[in-house]
Coordinates of C-alpha atoms and ligand atoms in Angstrom, one line a residue:
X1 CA 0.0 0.0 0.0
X2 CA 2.5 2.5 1.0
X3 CA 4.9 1.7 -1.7
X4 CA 2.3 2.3 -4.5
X5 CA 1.6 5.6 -2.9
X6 CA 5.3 7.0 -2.9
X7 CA 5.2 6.4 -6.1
X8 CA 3.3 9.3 -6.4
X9 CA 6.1 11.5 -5.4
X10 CA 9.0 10.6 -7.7
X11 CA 10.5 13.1 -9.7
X12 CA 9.5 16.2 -7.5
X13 CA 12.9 16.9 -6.9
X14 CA 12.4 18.3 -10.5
X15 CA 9.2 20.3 -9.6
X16 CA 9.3 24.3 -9.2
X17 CA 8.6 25.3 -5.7
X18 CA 5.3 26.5 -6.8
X19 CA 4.3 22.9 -8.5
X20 CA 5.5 21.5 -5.1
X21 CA 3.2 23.8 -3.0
X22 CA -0.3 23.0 -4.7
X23 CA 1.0 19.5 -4.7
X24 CA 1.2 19.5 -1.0
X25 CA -1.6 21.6 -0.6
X26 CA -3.5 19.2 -2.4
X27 CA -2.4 16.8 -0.3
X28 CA -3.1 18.2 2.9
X29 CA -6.9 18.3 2.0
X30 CA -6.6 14.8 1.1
X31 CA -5.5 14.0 4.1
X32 CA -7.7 15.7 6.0
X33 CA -10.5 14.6 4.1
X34 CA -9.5 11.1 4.7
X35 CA -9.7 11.5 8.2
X36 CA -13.2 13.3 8.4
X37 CA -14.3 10.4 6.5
X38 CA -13.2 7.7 8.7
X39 CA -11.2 6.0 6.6
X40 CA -9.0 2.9 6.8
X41 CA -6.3 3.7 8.8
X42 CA -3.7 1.7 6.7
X43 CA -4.9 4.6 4.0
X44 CA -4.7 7.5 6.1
X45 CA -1.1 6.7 7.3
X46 CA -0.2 6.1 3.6
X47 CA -1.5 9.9 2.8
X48 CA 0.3 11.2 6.1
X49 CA 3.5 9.4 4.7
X50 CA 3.1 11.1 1.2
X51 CA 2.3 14.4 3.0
X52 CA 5.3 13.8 5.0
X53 CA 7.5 13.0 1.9
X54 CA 6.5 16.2 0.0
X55 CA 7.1 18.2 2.8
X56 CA 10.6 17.5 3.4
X57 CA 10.8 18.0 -0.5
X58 CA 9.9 21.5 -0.5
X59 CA 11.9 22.4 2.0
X60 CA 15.0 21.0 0.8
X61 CA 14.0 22.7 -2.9
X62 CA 12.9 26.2 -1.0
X63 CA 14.6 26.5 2.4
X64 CA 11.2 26.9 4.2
X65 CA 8.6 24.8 5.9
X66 CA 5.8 24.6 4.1
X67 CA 2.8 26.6 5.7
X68 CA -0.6 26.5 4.5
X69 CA -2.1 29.6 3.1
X70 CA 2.0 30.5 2.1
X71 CA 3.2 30.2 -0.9
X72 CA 6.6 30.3 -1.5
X73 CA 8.0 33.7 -1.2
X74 CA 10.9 34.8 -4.1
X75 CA 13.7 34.9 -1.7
X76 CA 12.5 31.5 0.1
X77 CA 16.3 30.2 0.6
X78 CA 17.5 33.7 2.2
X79 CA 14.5 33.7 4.8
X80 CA 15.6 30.9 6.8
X81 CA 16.3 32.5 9.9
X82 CA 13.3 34.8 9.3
X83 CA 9.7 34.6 10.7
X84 CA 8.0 33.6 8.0
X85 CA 10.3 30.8 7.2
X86 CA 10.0 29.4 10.3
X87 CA 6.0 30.3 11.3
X88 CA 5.1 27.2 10.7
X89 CA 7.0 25.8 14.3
X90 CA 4.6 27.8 16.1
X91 CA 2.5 24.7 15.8
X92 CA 4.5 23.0 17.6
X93 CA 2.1 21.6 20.6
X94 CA 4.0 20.2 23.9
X95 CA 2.4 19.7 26.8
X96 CA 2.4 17.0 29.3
X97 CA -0.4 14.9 27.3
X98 CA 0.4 15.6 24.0
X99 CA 3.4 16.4 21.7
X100 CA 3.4 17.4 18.0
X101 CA 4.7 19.3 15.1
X102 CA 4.3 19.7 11.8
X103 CA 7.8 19.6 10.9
X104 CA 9.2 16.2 9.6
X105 CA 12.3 16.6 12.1
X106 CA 10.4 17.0 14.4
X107 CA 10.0 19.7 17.3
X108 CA 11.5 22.9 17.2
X109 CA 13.6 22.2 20.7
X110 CA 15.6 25.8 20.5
X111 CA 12.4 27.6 20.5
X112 CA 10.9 25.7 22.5
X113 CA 14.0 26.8 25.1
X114 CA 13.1 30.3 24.1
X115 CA 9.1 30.0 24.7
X116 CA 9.5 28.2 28.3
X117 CA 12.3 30.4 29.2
X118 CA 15.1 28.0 29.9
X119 CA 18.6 27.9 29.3
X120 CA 20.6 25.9 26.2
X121 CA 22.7 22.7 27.6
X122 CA 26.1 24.2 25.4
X123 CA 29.7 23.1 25.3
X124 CA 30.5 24.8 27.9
X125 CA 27.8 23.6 30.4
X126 CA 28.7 19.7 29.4
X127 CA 32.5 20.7 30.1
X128 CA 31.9 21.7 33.3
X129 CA 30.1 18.9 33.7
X130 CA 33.0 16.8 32.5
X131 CA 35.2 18.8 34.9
X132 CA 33.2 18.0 38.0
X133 CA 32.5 14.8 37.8
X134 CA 35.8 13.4 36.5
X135 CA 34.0 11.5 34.4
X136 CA 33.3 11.6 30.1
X137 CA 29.8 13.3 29.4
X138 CA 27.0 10.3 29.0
X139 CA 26.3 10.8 25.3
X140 CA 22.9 12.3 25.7
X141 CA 24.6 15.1 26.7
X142 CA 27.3 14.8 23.8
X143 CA 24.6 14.2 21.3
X144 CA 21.9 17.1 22.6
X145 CA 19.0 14.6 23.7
X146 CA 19.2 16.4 27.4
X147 CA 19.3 20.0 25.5
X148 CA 18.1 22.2 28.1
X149 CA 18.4 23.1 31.3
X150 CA 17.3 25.0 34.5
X151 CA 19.7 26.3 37.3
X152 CA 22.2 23.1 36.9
X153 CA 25.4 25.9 37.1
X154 CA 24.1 26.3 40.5
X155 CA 23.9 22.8 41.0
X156 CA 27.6 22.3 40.5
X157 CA 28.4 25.1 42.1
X158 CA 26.6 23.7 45.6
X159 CA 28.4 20.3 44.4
X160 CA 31.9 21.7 44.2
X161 CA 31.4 23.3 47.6
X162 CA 31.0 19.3 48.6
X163 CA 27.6 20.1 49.4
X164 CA 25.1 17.1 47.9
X165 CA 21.8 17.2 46.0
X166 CA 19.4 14.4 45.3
X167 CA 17.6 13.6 41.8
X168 CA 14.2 13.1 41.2
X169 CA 12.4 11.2 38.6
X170 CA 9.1 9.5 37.6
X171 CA 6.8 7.6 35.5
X172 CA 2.6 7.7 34.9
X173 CA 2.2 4.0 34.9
X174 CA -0.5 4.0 32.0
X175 CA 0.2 0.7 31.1
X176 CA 2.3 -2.2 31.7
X177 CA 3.9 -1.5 28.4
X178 CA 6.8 0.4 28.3
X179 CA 8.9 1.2 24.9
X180 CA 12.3 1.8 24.4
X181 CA 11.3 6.0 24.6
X182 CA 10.3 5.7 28.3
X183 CA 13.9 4.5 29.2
X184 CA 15.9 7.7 28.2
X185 CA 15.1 9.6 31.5
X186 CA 16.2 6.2 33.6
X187 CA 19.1 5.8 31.6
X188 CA 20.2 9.2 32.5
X189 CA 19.0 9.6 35.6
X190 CA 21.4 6.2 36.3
X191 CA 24.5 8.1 35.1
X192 CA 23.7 10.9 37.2
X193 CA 23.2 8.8 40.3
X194 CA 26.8 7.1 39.6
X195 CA 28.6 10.3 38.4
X196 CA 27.8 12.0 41.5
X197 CA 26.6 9.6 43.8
X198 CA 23.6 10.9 45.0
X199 CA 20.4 9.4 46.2
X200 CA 17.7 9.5 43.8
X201 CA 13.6 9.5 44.2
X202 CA 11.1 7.4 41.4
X203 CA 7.9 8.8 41.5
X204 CA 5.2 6.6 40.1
X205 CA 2.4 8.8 39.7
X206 CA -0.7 5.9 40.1
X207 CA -3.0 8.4 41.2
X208 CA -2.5 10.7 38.1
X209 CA -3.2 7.6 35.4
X210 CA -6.4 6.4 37.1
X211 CA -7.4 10.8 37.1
X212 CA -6.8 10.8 33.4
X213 CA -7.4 7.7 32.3
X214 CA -10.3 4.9 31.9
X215 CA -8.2 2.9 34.4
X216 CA -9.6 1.2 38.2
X217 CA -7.4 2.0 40.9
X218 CA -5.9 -1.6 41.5
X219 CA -5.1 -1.4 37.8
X220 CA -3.0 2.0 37.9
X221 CA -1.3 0.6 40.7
X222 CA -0.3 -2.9 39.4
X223 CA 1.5 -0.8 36.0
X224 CA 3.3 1.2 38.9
X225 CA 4.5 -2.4 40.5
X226 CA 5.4 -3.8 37.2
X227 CA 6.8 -0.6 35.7
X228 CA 9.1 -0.5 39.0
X229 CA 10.2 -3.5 38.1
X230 CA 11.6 -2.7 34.6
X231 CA 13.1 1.0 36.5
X232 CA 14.7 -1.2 38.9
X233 CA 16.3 -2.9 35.6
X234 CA 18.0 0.0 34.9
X235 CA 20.7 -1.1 37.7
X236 CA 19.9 1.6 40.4
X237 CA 21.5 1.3 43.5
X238 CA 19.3 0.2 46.1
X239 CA 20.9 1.8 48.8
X240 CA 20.4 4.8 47.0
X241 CA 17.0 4.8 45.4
X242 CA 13.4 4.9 47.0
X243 CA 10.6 4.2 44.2
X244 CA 7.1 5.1 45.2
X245 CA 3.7 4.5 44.4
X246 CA 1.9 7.7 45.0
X247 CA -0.9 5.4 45.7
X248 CA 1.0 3.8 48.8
X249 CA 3.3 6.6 50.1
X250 CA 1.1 10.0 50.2
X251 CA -1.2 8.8 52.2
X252 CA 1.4 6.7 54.4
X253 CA 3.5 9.8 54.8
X254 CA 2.3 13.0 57.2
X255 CA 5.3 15.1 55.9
X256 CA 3.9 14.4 52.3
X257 CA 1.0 15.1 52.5
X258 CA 1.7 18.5 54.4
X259 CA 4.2 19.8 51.1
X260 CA 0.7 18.8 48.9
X261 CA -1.0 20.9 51.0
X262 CA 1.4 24.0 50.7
X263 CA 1.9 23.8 47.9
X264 CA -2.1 23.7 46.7
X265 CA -2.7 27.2 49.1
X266 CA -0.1 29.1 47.3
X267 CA -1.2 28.0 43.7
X268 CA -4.8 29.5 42.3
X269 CA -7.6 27.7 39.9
X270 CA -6.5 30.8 37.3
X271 CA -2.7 29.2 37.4
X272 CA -3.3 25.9 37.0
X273 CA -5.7 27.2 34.0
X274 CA -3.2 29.0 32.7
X275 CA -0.3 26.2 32.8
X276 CA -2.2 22.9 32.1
X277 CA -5.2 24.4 30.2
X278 CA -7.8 22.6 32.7
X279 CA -11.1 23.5 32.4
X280 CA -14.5 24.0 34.5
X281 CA -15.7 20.9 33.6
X282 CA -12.1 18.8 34.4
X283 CA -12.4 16.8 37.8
X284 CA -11.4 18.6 41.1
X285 CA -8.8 15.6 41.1
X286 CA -6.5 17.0 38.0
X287 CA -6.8 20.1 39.2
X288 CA -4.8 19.4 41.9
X289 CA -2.4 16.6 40.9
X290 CA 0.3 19.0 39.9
X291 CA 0.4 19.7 43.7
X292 CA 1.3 16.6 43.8
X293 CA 4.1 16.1 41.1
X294 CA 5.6 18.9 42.7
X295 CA 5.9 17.6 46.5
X296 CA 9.0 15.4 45.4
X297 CA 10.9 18.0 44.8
X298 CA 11.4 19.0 48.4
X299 CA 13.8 17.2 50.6
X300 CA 11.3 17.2 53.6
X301 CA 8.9 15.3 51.7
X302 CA 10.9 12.3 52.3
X303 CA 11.5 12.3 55.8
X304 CA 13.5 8.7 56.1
X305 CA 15.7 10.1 54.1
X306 CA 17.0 13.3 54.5
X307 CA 15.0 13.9 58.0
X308 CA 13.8 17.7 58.4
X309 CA 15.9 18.7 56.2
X310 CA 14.2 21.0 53.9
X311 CA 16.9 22.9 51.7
X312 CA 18.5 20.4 50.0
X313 CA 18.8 21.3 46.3
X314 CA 17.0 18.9 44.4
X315 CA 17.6 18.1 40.4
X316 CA 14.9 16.5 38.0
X317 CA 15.8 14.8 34.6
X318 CA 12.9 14.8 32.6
X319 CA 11.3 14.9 29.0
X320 CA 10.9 18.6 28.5
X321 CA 6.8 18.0 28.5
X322 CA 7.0 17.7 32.1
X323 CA 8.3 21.3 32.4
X324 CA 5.3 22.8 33.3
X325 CA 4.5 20.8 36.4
X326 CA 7.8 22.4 37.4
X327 CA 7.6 25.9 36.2
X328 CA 4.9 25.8 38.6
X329 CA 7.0 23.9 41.5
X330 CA 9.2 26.8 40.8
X331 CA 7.1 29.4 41.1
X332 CA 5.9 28.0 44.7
X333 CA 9.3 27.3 45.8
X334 CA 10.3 30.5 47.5
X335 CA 6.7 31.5 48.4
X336 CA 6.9 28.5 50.8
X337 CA 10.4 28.3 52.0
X338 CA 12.4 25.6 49.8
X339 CA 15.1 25.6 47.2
X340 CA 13.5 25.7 43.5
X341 CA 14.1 22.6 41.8
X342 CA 17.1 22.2 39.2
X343 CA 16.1 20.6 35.8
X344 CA 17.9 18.8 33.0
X345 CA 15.6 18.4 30.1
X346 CA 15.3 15.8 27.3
X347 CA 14.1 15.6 24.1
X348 CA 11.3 13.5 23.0
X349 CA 12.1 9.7 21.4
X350 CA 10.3 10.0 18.0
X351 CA 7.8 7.4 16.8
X352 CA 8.6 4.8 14.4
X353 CA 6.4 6.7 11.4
X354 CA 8.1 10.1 12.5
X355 CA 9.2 12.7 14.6
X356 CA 5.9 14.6 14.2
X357 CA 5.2 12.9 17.5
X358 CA 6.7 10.9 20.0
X359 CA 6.8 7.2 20.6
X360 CA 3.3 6.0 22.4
X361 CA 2.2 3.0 24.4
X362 CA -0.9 2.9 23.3
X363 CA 0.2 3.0 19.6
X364 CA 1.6 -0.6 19.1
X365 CA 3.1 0.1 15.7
X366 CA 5.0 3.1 16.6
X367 CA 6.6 1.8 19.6
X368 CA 9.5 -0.6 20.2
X369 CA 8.3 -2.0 23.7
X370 CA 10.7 -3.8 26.2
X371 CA 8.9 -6.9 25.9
X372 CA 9.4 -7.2 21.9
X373 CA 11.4 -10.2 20.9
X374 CA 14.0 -9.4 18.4
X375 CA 12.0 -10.7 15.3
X376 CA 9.0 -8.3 16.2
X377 CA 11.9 -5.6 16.5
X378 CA 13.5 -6.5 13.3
X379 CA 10.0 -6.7 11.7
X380 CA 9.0 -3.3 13.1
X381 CA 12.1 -1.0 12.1
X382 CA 11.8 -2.4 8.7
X383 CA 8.2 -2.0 8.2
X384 CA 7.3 1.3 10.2
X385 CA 10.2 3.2 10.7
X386 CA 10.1 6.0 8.0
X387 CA 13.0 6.5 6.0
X388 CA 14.6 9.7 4.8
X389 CA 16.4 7.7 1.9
X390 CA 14.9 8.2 -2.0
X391 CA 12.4 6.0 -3.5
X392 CA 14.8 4.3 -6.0
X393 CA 18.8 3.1 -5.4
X394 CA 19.9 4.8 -8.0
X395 CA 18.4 7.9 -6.6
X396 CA 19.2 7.3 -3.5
X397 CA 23.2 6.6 -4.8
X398 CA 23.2 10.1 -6.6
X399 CA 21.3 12.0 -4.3
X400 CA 21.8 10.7 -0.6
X401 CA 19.3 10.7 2.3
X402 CA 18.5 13.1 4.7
X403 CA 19.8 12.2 8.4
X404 CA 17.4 14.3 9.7
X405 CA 14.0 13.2 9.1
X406 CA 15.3 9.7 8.9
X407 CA 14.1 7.7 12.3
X408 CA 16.6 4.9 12.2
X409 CA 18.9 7.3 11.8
X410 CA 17.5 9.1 15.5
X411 CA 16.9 6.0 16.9
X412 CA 21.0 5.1 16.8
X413 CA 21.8 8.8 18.0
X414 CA 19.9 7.7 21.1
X415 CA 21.2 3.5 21.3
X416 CA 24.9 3.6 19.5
X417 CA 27.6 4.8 21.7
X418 CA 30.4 4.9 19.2
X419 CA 30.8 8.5 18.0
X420 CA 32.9 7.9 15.6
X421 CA 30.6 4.9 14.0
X422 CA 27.4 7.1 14.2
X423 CA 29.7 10.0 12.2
X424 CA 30.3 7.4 9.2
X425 CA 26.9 6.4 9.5
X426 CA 25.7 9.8 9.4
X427 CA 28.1 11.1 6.1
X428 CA 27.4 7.3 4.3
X429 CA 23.8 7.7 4.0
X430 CA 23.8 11.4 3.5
X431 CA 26.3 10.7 0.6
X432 CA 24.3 7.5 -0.7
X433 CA 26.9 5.2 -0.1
X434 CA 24.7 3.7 2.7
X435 CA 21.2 2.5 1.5
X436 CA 18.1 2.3 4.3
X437 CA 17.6 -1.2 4.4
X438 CA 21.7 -1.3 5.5
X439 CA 20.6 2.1 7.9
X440 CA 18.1 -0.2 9.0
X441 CA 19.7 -3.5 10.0
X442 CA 22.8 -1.7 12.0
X443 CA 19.7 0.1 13.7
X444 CA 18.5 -3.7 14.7
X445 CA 21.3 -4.9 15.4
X446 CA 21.8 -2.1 18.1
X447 CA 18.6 -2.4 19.5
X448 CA 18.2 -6.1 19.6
X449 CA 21.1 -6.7 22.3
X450 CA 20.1 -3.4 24.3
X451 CA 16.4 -5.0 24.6
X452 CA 17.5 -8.6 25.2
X453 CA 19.9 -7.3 28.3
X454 CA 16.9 -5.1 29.6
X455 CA 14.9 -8.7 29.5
X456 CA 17.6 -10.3 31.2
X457 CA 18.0 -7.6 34.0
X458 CA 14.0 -7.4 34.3
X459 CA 14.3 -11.6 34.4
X460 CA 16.2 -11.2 37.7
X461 CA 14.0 -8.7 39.5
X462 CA 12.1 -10.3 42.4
X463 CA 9.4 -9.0 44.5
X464 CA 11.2 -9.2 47.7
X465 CA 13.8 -6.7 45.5
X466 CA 10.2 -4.2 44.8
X467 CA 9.7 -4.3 48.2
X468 CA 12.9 -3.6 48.8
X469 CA 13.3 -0.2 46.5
X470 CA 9.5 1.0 47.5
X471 CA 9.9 0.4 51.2
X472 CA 10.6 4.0 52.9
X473 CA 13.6 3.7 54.6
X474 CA 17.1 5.6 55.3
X475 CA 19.5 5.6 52.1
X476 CA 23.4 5.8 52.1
X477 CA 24.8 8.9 50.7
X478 CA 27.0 11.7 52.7
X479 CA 25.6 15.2 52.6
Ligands
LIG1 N1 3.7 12.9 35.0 C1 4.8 12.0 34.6 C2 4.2 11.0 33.5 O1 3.1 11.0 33.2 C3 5.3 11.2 35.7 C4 6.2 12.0 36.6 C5 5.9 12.3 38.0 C6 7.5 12.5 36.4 N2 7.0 13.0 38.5 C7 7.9 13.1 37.5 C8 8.3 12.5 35.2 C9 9.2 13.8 37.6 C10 9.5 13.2 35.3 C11 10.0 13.8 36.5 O2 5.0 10.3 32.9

């Protein structure tokens, strides 16, 4: 099916910029029509993909991203930089339940540094990093994938003055699938805790799934038990690392439940409106669970750990779509007497069939879950994972692909360590020599080990070892 329809798009290359731009218009209504019409979804992906496809076209024959209701302006390749170049990434939508874009490589992360008002992870940030820890930047850091950040200077400044911080962390339990995307933060978050050695808190945010989703109670929290079990795979320390059901430990813990409650008297209705876009008729519940997401970041919340302590500096790795639940943790902070929380923020890990939108559970085809042998991950990458190579070899040999809308191509810059393999990989497909279905099997045989070690380590995680990470009790670090 899809192959007939990319047919359809050979020879644009050769296409004027204005051919291209009713072509894609064209297209867009197609699409659009496809979907008002209910149509078979097999079709409607094949007329995304198209869509897709003609998109990247233009831009690479014009210098702009296509915008509807814009024609190509004469001086298209000059306006890069300029606004209406780049209008169309003000569609750019992330928030903590949804993330899209319009643009084939996907979101616009230095805007969106510039719209939430944070601050650029650059050189000199990860050499500082480098210089602190003693230890070579992880490469989501090298590569960019943890791009921005808030206040971690002044992290390092408290660490170099040998005083400590802790890391916070979490996961909606929505399911008990998890995919390859919903590892990046743990991954990290594990190289934090051994770089510096710091005790670390998972929240598994039970409460919020069965709030937003048609989920019973006991359901939300058996995904938050079994999810543990695949964090706890990660190879945290348990002497370290307290995991908790927010199911379990709010209620269990007085000093909790006092932060939740601070924190919801210093935050109004109008707020939250404004930051999550609730409305009148969302339950009471939602309205205040970012009260809750926000309590971790405290040290006195956790009083087993770090007793009444309530100024040490805390430090959250996150997807950047959490930001808001912290913005607002930050805005509360002072108001109430703690230390605003630090943040390191990642980028999102792009579905198979692009990086319009990111990798989701409830999507089977655009995910690579942690359960998936390694024929159902072979067969997955070659089937969904859309390709920025050309239709034909011989176009692809003269003309090259295009690293940057190509998701195998993402997909290693998050799994392959080598620097210096990804960098051949990166200038043999853009220069032809390296065809997609090549691309695609070093991507498998990456991923296939990575997943089939994660099995392994999951294998080996008992109960008594759950128990163990979501008991409260004292950890070992020094302050
Ligand atoms: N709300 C997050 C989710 O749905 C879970 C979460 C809770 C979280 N606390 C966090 C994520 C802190 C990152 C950091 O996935």
């Amino acid at each position: 099916m899809l192959i007939v329809k990319m047919t359809d798009c050979q020879g644009d290359a050769a296409r004027s910029p204005m051919e291209l731009y009713e072509k894609l218009t064209a297209q867009g209504d197609k699409v659009r029509s496809l979907k008002t019409a209910k149509a078979e979804k097999a079709e409607i992906d094949a007329a995304v993909q198209l869509l897709l496809k003609l998109k990247v076209d233009y831009k690479q024959a014009t210098g702009q991203d296509y915008k509807v209701g814009c024609p190509p302006s004469e001086n298209s390749l000059t306006s890069e930089n300029g606004l209406a170049a780049d209008g169309n990434n003000g569609d750019d939508e992330v928030n903590p339940w949804s993330v899209s874009t319009n643009n084939a490589k996907g979101v616009d992360y230095d805007k969106l540094i510039v719209r939430f008002g944070s601050s650029k992870i650059d050189q000199e940030l990860v050499d500082r990093i480098e210089k602190v820890t003693g230890q070579k930047p992880h490469h989501f850091l090298r590569r960019g994938i943890f791009f921005s950040h808030r206040d971690m200077h002044q992290v390092l400044d408290t660490y170099e003055k040998h005083k400590s911080f802790f890391l916070y962390t979490g996961r909606g339990p929505s399911s008990q699938a998890m995919h390859v995307g919903h590892l990046i933060p743990f991954i990290f978050t594990k190289w934090l805790q051994d770089v510096f050695d710091i005790p670390l808190v998972v929240q598994l945010t039970d409460d919020e799934k069965y709030l937003w989703k048609d989920l019973t109670l006991e359901q939300c929290h058996q995904f938050a038990v079994e999810n543990a079990k695949d964090i706890i795979a990660c190879g945290f320390d348990v002497n370290k690392t307290f995991i908790f059901s927010d199911l379990d430990y709010t209620g269990a813990s007085p000093q909790f439940y006092r932060n939740v409650v601070k924190i919801q008297k210093h935050v109004t209705f109008n707020q939250v409106k404004g930051i999550f876009g609730f409305t009148d008729s969302d339950c009471i519940g939602k309205i205040s669970f970012p009260a809750i997401q926000a309590a971790p970041s405290f040290s006195n919340s956790f009083p087993h750990i770090f007793g009444d302590k309530k100024d040490i500096q805390c430090l959250i790795p996150c997807a950047i779509d959490q930001d808001p639940y912290f913005r607002m943790t930050r805005d509360v902070a002072p108001r109430i007497g703690y230390p605003k929380p630090a943040l390191l923020h990642s980028t999102f890990f792009p579905a198979l069939q692009g990086a319009q939108t990111k990798m989701s559970a409830s999507d089977a085809n655009s995910s690579i879950f942690l359960t998936d042998t390694a024929k159902q991950i072979k067969n997955k990458i070659n089937k969904y994972a859309f390709s920025g190579g050309k239709d034909t070899v011989e176009e692809h040999r003269k003309y090259g692909g295009n690293v940057d809308v190509d998701v195998s191509f993402m997909y290693l810059t998050f799994f392959l360590e080598d620097d210096h393999k990804l960098e051949k990989i990166r200038q043999d497909y853009t220069s032809g020599a390296l065809l997609t279905g090549e691309l695609k099997k070093m991507l498998i045989e990456t991923l296939q080990p990575i997943i089939a070690e994660h099995q392994e380590q999951r294998k080996q995680v008992t109960d008594e070892m759950v128990k163990r990470f979501m008991t409260p009790r004292p950890l070992n670090f020094n302050l």
